């Protein structure tokens, strides 16, 4: 049992929406995460859906804007929302940080650049320490977990599933950064965290990873708004992922939602479909 500090707790749809802080050994700093528990029955265990947020976000964005609690309660699923990066690291030079690099923008990679490699290890935090902590401290069913996310978090969800065959029962993503080695956001983040050798960036790119996937059958579920400004600016590149999956015959559901943008209005409209989708694999 890790020492967790409860920050808040609110009753919601018969369950509890809570926020905790803890010290992360992987990130060498304090971290916050939000967790929705479908009921207060301590004898009941549930599968878990991990939700990874996007640029500038923290553990509260999805909790407050997405409206997922109703569907989590109906399907009996715990939902865990970690922060998007380590924060408030003593002595760290943050002069290179901006809204799309650094705090709030960890990109779910394990940094290899000396300046960041001690703390910016969000990939390992999400796929190891966070899961172990949830399984040890909450009524989670070990091994029954799925992952989803939005934008940078959609990128995170996809790579976490593709790099860890069998760890997650299912994966979905809202407007994910699907091919970061070929977009401005990805170039900036990967160069900053991983260095100038672009060959190392492919290890964190879903479009590159689909051809290397070997493991239990995995289907990718991508939701995308047609009026997403970042789709039009070639930051997301979902068609590259669709084509890569088609080449290796990896199942992929791609839903292009007419008229929707990149916001939580888009996500909240279709979040019920994602819970129904993950429930098929988790129950």
Coordinates of C-alpha atoms in Angstrom, one line a residue:
X1 CA 0.0 0.0 0.0
X2 CA 1.5 3.3 -1.1
X3 CA 0.8 6.4 1.0
X4 CA -2.0 8.3 -0.8
X5 CA -3.3 11.6 0.1
X6 CA -7.0 12.3 -0.7
X7 CA -7.5 15.8 -2.1
X8 CA -11.2 15.6 -2.9
X9 CA -14.2 13.3 -3.1
X10 CA -17.6 13.9 -4.7
X11 CA -20.6 11.6 -5.0
X12 CA -21.6 11.1 -8.6
X13 CA -24.1 8.7 -10.2
X14 CA -24.0 6.5 -7.1
X15 CA -20.3 6.3 -7.1
X16 CA -17.4 8.5 -6.0
X17 CA -15.2 10.9 -8.0
X18 CA -12.0 11.3 -6.1
X19 CA -8.6 12.9 -6.5
X20 CA -5.4 11.7 -4.8
X21 CA -1.8 12.7 -4.7
X22 CA 1.2 10.4 -4.2
X23 CA 5.0 10.3 -4.5
X24 CA 6.0 8.7 -7.8
X25 CA 9.3 6.8 -7.7
X26 CA 9.3 6.6 -11.5
X27 CA 9.0 10.4 -11.9
X28 CA 10.8 11.4 -8.7
X29 CA 8.1 13.9 -7.7
X30 CA 4.5 14.1 -6.3
X31 CA 1.8 13.3 -8.8
X32 CA -2.0 13.7 -8.8
X33 CA -4.5 11.4 -10.3
X34 CA -8.3 11.3 -10.4
X35 CA -10.3 8.1 -10.0
X36 CA -14.0 7.3 -10.3
X37 CA -15.3 4.4 -8.3
X38 CA -18.7 3.0 -9.5
X39 CA -20.0 2.3 -6.0
X40 CA -19.1 2.4 -2.4
X41 CA -19.3 -1.3 -1.9
X42 CA -15.8 -2.3 -0.7
X43 CA -16.4 -5.9 -1.5
X44 CA -17.1 -5.4 -5.2
X45 CA -14.2 -5.3 -7.7
X46 CA -14.2 -3.7 -11.1
X47 CA -12.3 -3.5 -14.4
X48 CA -10.4 -0.2 -15.0
X49 CA -10.3 2.2 -17.9
X50 CA -7.3 4.5 -18.0
X51 CA -7.9 7.9 -19.6
X52 CA -4.9 9.9 -20.9
X53 CA -5.4 13.7 -21.4
X54 CA -3.9 16.0 -24.0
X55 CA -1.8 19.1 -24.2
X56 CA -2.1 21.7 -21.4
X57 CA -4.4 19.3 -19.4
X58 CA -4.1 17.7 -16.0
X59 CA -6.0 15.0 -14.1
X60 CA -9.2 17.2 -13.9
X61 CA -10.0 18.1 -17.5
X62 CA -11.8 14.9 -18.4
X63 CA -13.3 14.6 -15.0
X64 CA -15.0 18.0 -15.2
X65 CA -15.7 18.3 -18.9
X66 CA -16.4 14.9 -20.4
X67 CA -19.4 13.6 -18.4
X68 CA -18.1 10.0 -18.4
X69 CA -19.2 9.2 -14.8
X70 CA -22.7 8.3 -15.9
X71 CA -21.4 5.7 -18.3
X72 CA -18.7 4.4 -16.0
X73 CA -21.4 3.8 -13.3
X74 CA -23.7 2.1 -15.7
X75 CA -21.0 -0.2 -17.0
X76 CA -19.3 -0.8 -13.6
X77 CA -15.9 0.5 -14.7
X78 CA -13.3 2.3 -12.6
X79 CA -11.9 5.3 -14.5
X80 CA -8.4 6.6 -13.7
X81 CA -7.1 9.9 -15.1
X82 CA -3.5 10.7 -14.4
X83 CA -1.8 14.1 -14.9
X84 CA -0.1 14.7 -18.3
X85 CA 3.4 15.3 -16.9
X86 CA 5.4 15.6 -13.8
X87 CA 5.3 19.1 -12.3
X88 CA 7.1 21.5 -9.9
X89 CA 10.4 19.7 -10.1
X90 CA 13.0 21.4 -7.9
X91 CA 16.1 22.8 -9.8
X92 CA 14.8 21.9 -13.3
X93 CA 15.6 24.4 -16.0
X94 CA 12.3 25.1 -17.6
X95 CA 13.4 27.8 -20.1
X96 CA 12.6 25.5 -23.0
X97 CA 9.1 24.7 -21.8
X98 CA 6.0 26.0 -23.6
X99 CA 2.3 24.9 -23.8
X100 CA 3.3 22.0 -26.1
X101 CA 6.5 20.9 -24.4
X102 CA 7.2 20.3 -20.8
X103 CA 4.7 20.8 -18.0
X104 CA 1.3 19.6 -19.2
X105 CA 3.0 18.1 -22.3
X106 CA 4.9 15.0 -21.3
X107 CA 3.9 13.2 -24.5
X108 CA 3.9 9.8 -22.7
X109 CA 7.5 9.0 -23.5
X110 CA 10.5 8.1 -21.4
X111 CA 13.0 11.0 -22.0
X112 CA 16.6 10.1 -22.8
X113 CA 18.0 13.6 -22.7
X114 CA 20.0 14.2 -19.5
X115 CA 18.0 17.3 -18.5
X116 CA 14.7 15.4 -18.5
X117 CA 15.3 11.7 -18.1
X118 CA 15.0 11.6 -14.3
X119 CA 11.5 13.0 -14.3
X120 CA 9.9 12.9 -17.7
X121 CA 9.1 9.2 -17.8
X122 CA 5.4 9.3 -18.4
X123 CA 5.4 6.1 -20.5
X124 CA 6.8 4.0 -17.6
X125 CA 4.6 5.8 -15.1
X126 CA 1.4 5.0 -17.0
X127 CA 2.2 1.4 -18.0
X128 CA 3.8 0.2 -14.7
X129 CA 3.7 2.3 -11.6
X130 CA 0.2 3.7 -12.0
X131 CA -1.4 0.3 -12.8
X132 CA 0.4 -1.3 -9.8
X133 CA -0.7 1.5 -7.5
X134 CA -4.4 1.3 -8.6
X135 CA -4.4 -2.5 -8.3
X136 CA -2.9 -2.4 -4.8
X137 CA -5.0 0.4 -3.4
X138 CA -8.4 0.2 -5.0
X139 CA -11.1 -2.4 -5.9
X140 CA -9.6 -3.1 -9.3
X141 CA -9.5 -6.5 -11.0
X142 CA -5.9 -7.1 -11.9
X143 CA -5.3 -7.6 -15.6
X144 CA -8.7 -6.2 -16.5
X145 CA -7.8 -2.8 -17.9
X146 CA -8.2 -0.8 -21.1
X147 CA -6.9 2.6 -22.2
X148 CA -8.2 5.6 -24.0
X149 CA -7.2 9.2 -24.5
X150 CA -7.6 12.5 -26.3
X151 CA -5.1 14.2 -28.7
X152 CA -1.7 13.8 -27.1
X153 CA -3.4 11.4 -24.7
X154 CA -4.8 9.5 -27.7
X155 CA -1.3 9.1 -28.9
X156 CA -0.3 7.9 -25.5
X157 CA -3.2 5.4 -25.4
X158 CA -2.3 3.9 -28.8
X159 CA 1.4 3.5 -28.1
X160 CA 0.9 2.1 -24.6
X161 CA -1.3 -0.6 -26.1
X162 CA 0.9 -1.3 -29.2
X163 CA 4.1 -1.5 -27.1
X164 CA 2.6 -3.8 -24.5
X165 CA 0.7 -6.6 -26.2
X166 CA -1.9 -8.1 -23.8
X167 CA -1.6 -5.4 -21.1
X168 CA -4.8 -3.7 -22.2
X169 CA -8.0 -5.5 -23.3
X170 CA -8.9 -2.7 -25.6
X171 CA -7.8 0.8 -26.8
X172 CA -9.6 3.8 -28.2
X173 CA -8.6 7.4 -29.0
X174 CA -10.3 10.7 -29.6
X175 CA -8.4 12.8 -32.2
X176 CA -5.0 11.2 -31.5
X177 CA -1.7 12.5 -32.7
X178 CA -1.4 9.4 -34.9
X179 CA 2.0 9.9 -36.6
X180 CA 4.1 12.3 -34.4
X181 CA 7.3 11.7 -36.2
X182 CA 5.8 13.5 -39.2
X183 CA 4.0 16.5 -37.4
X184 CA 5.3 19.7 -35.8
X185 CA 4.1 18.8 -32.3
X186 CA 5.9 15.5 -32.5
X187 CA 9.1 16.9 -33.9
X188 CA 9.3 19.5 -31.1
X189 CA 8.5 17.0 -28.2
X190 CA 10.6 14.1 -29.5
X191 CA 13.6 16.2 -30.3
X192 CA 13.4 17.8 -26.8
X193 CA 12.8 14.6 -24.9
X194 CA 14.6 12.0 -27.0
X195 CA 17.3 14.0 -28.9
X196 CA 18.0 14.6 -32.6
X197 CA 18.2 11.0 -33.8
X198 CA 14.9 10.6 -35.5
X199 CA 15.2 6.8 -35.7
X200 CA 14.6 6.7 -31.9
X201 CA 11.4 8.6 -32.2
X202 CA 9.6 5.7 -34.0
X203 CA 9.4 3.7 -30.8
X204 CA 6.7 6.2 -29.7
X205 CA 4.8 6.5 -32.9
X206 CA 1.5 4.5 -33.4
X207 CA 1.8 4.6 -37.2
X208 CA 5.3 3.1 -37.0
X209 CA 4.4 0.6 -34.3
X210 CA 1.5 -1.2 -35.9
X211 CA 3.8 -3.1 -38.3
X212 CA 5.9 -4.3 -35.4
X213 CA 3.0 -5.5 -33.2
X214 CA 3.1 -9.1 -32.2
X215 CA 0.7 -10.4 -29.6
X216 CA -2.9 -11.0 -28.9
X217 CA -5.4 -9.7 -31.4
X218 CA -5.8 -5.9 -31.0
X219 CA -8.3 -3.6 -32.6
X220 CA -7.8 0.2 -32.8
X221 CA -10.8 2.5 -32.4
X222 CA -10.2 6.1 -33.6
X223 CA -12.8 8.9 -33.3
X224 CA -12.1 12.1 -35.2
X225 CA -14.0 15.3 -35.8
X226 CA -14.1 16.5 -39.4
X227 CA -13.8 20.2 -38.4
X228 CA -10.9 19.7 -36.0
X229 CA -8.5 22.6 -36.6
X230 CA -5.5 20.4 -35.8
X231 CA -6.6 17.8 -38.3
X232 CA -6.5 20.5 -41.0
X233 CA -3.1 21.7 -39.8
X234 CA -1.6 18.1 -40.2
X235 CA -0.9 17.7 -36.5
X236 CA -3.0 14.5 -36.2
X237 CA -2.5 12.5 -39.4
X238 CA -5.0 9.8 -38.7
X239 CA -5.1 8.6 -42.3
X240 CA -1.4 7.6 -42.1
X241 CA -2.3 5.3 -39.2
X242 CA -5.3 3.9 -41.0
X243 CA -3.2 3.1 -44.1
X244 CA -0.4 1.5 -41.9
X245 CA -3.0 -0.7 -40.1
X246 CA -4.5 -1.7 -43.4
X247 CA -1.1 -2.9 -44.8
X248 CA -0.6 -5.3 -41.9
X249 CA -4.3 -6.2 -41.6
X250 CA -4.7 -4.8 -38.1
X251 CA -8.4 -4.2 -37.4
X252 CA -9.1 -0.5 -37.1
X253 CA -12.4 1.4 -36.6
X254 CA -12.2 5.0 -37.9
X255 CA -15.2 7.2 -37.3
X256 CA -15.1 10.7 -38.9
X257 CA -17.7 12.8 -37.1
X258 CA -19.1 15.4 -39.4
X259 CA -18.9 19.0 -38.1
X260 CA -17.1 18.2 -34.8
X261 CA -13.9 19.9 -33.6
X262 CA -11.1 19.0 -31.2
X263 CA -12.9 20.1 -28.0
X264 CA -14.5 18.3 -25.1
X265 CA -17.8 19.0 -26.7
X266 CA -16.8 16.5 -29.3
X267 CA -15.7 14.0 -26.7
X268 CA -18.7 14.3 -24.5
X269 CA -21.0 13.7 -27.5
X270 CA -19.4 10.3 -28.2
X271 CA -17.9 9.1 -24.9
X272 CA -20.9 6.7 -24.3
X273 CA -19.9 4.8 -27.4
X274 CA -16.4 4.4 -26.1
X275 CA -17.6 3.0 -22.8
X276 CA -19.9 0.6 -24.5
X277 CA -16.9 -0.5 -26.7
X278 CA -14.5 -1.1 -23.8
X279 CA -17.2 -2.8 -21.7
X280 CA -17.4 -5.6 -24.4
X281 CA -13.8 -6.4 -23.7
X282 CA -13.6 -5.8 -19.9
X283 CA -16.7 -7.7 -18.8

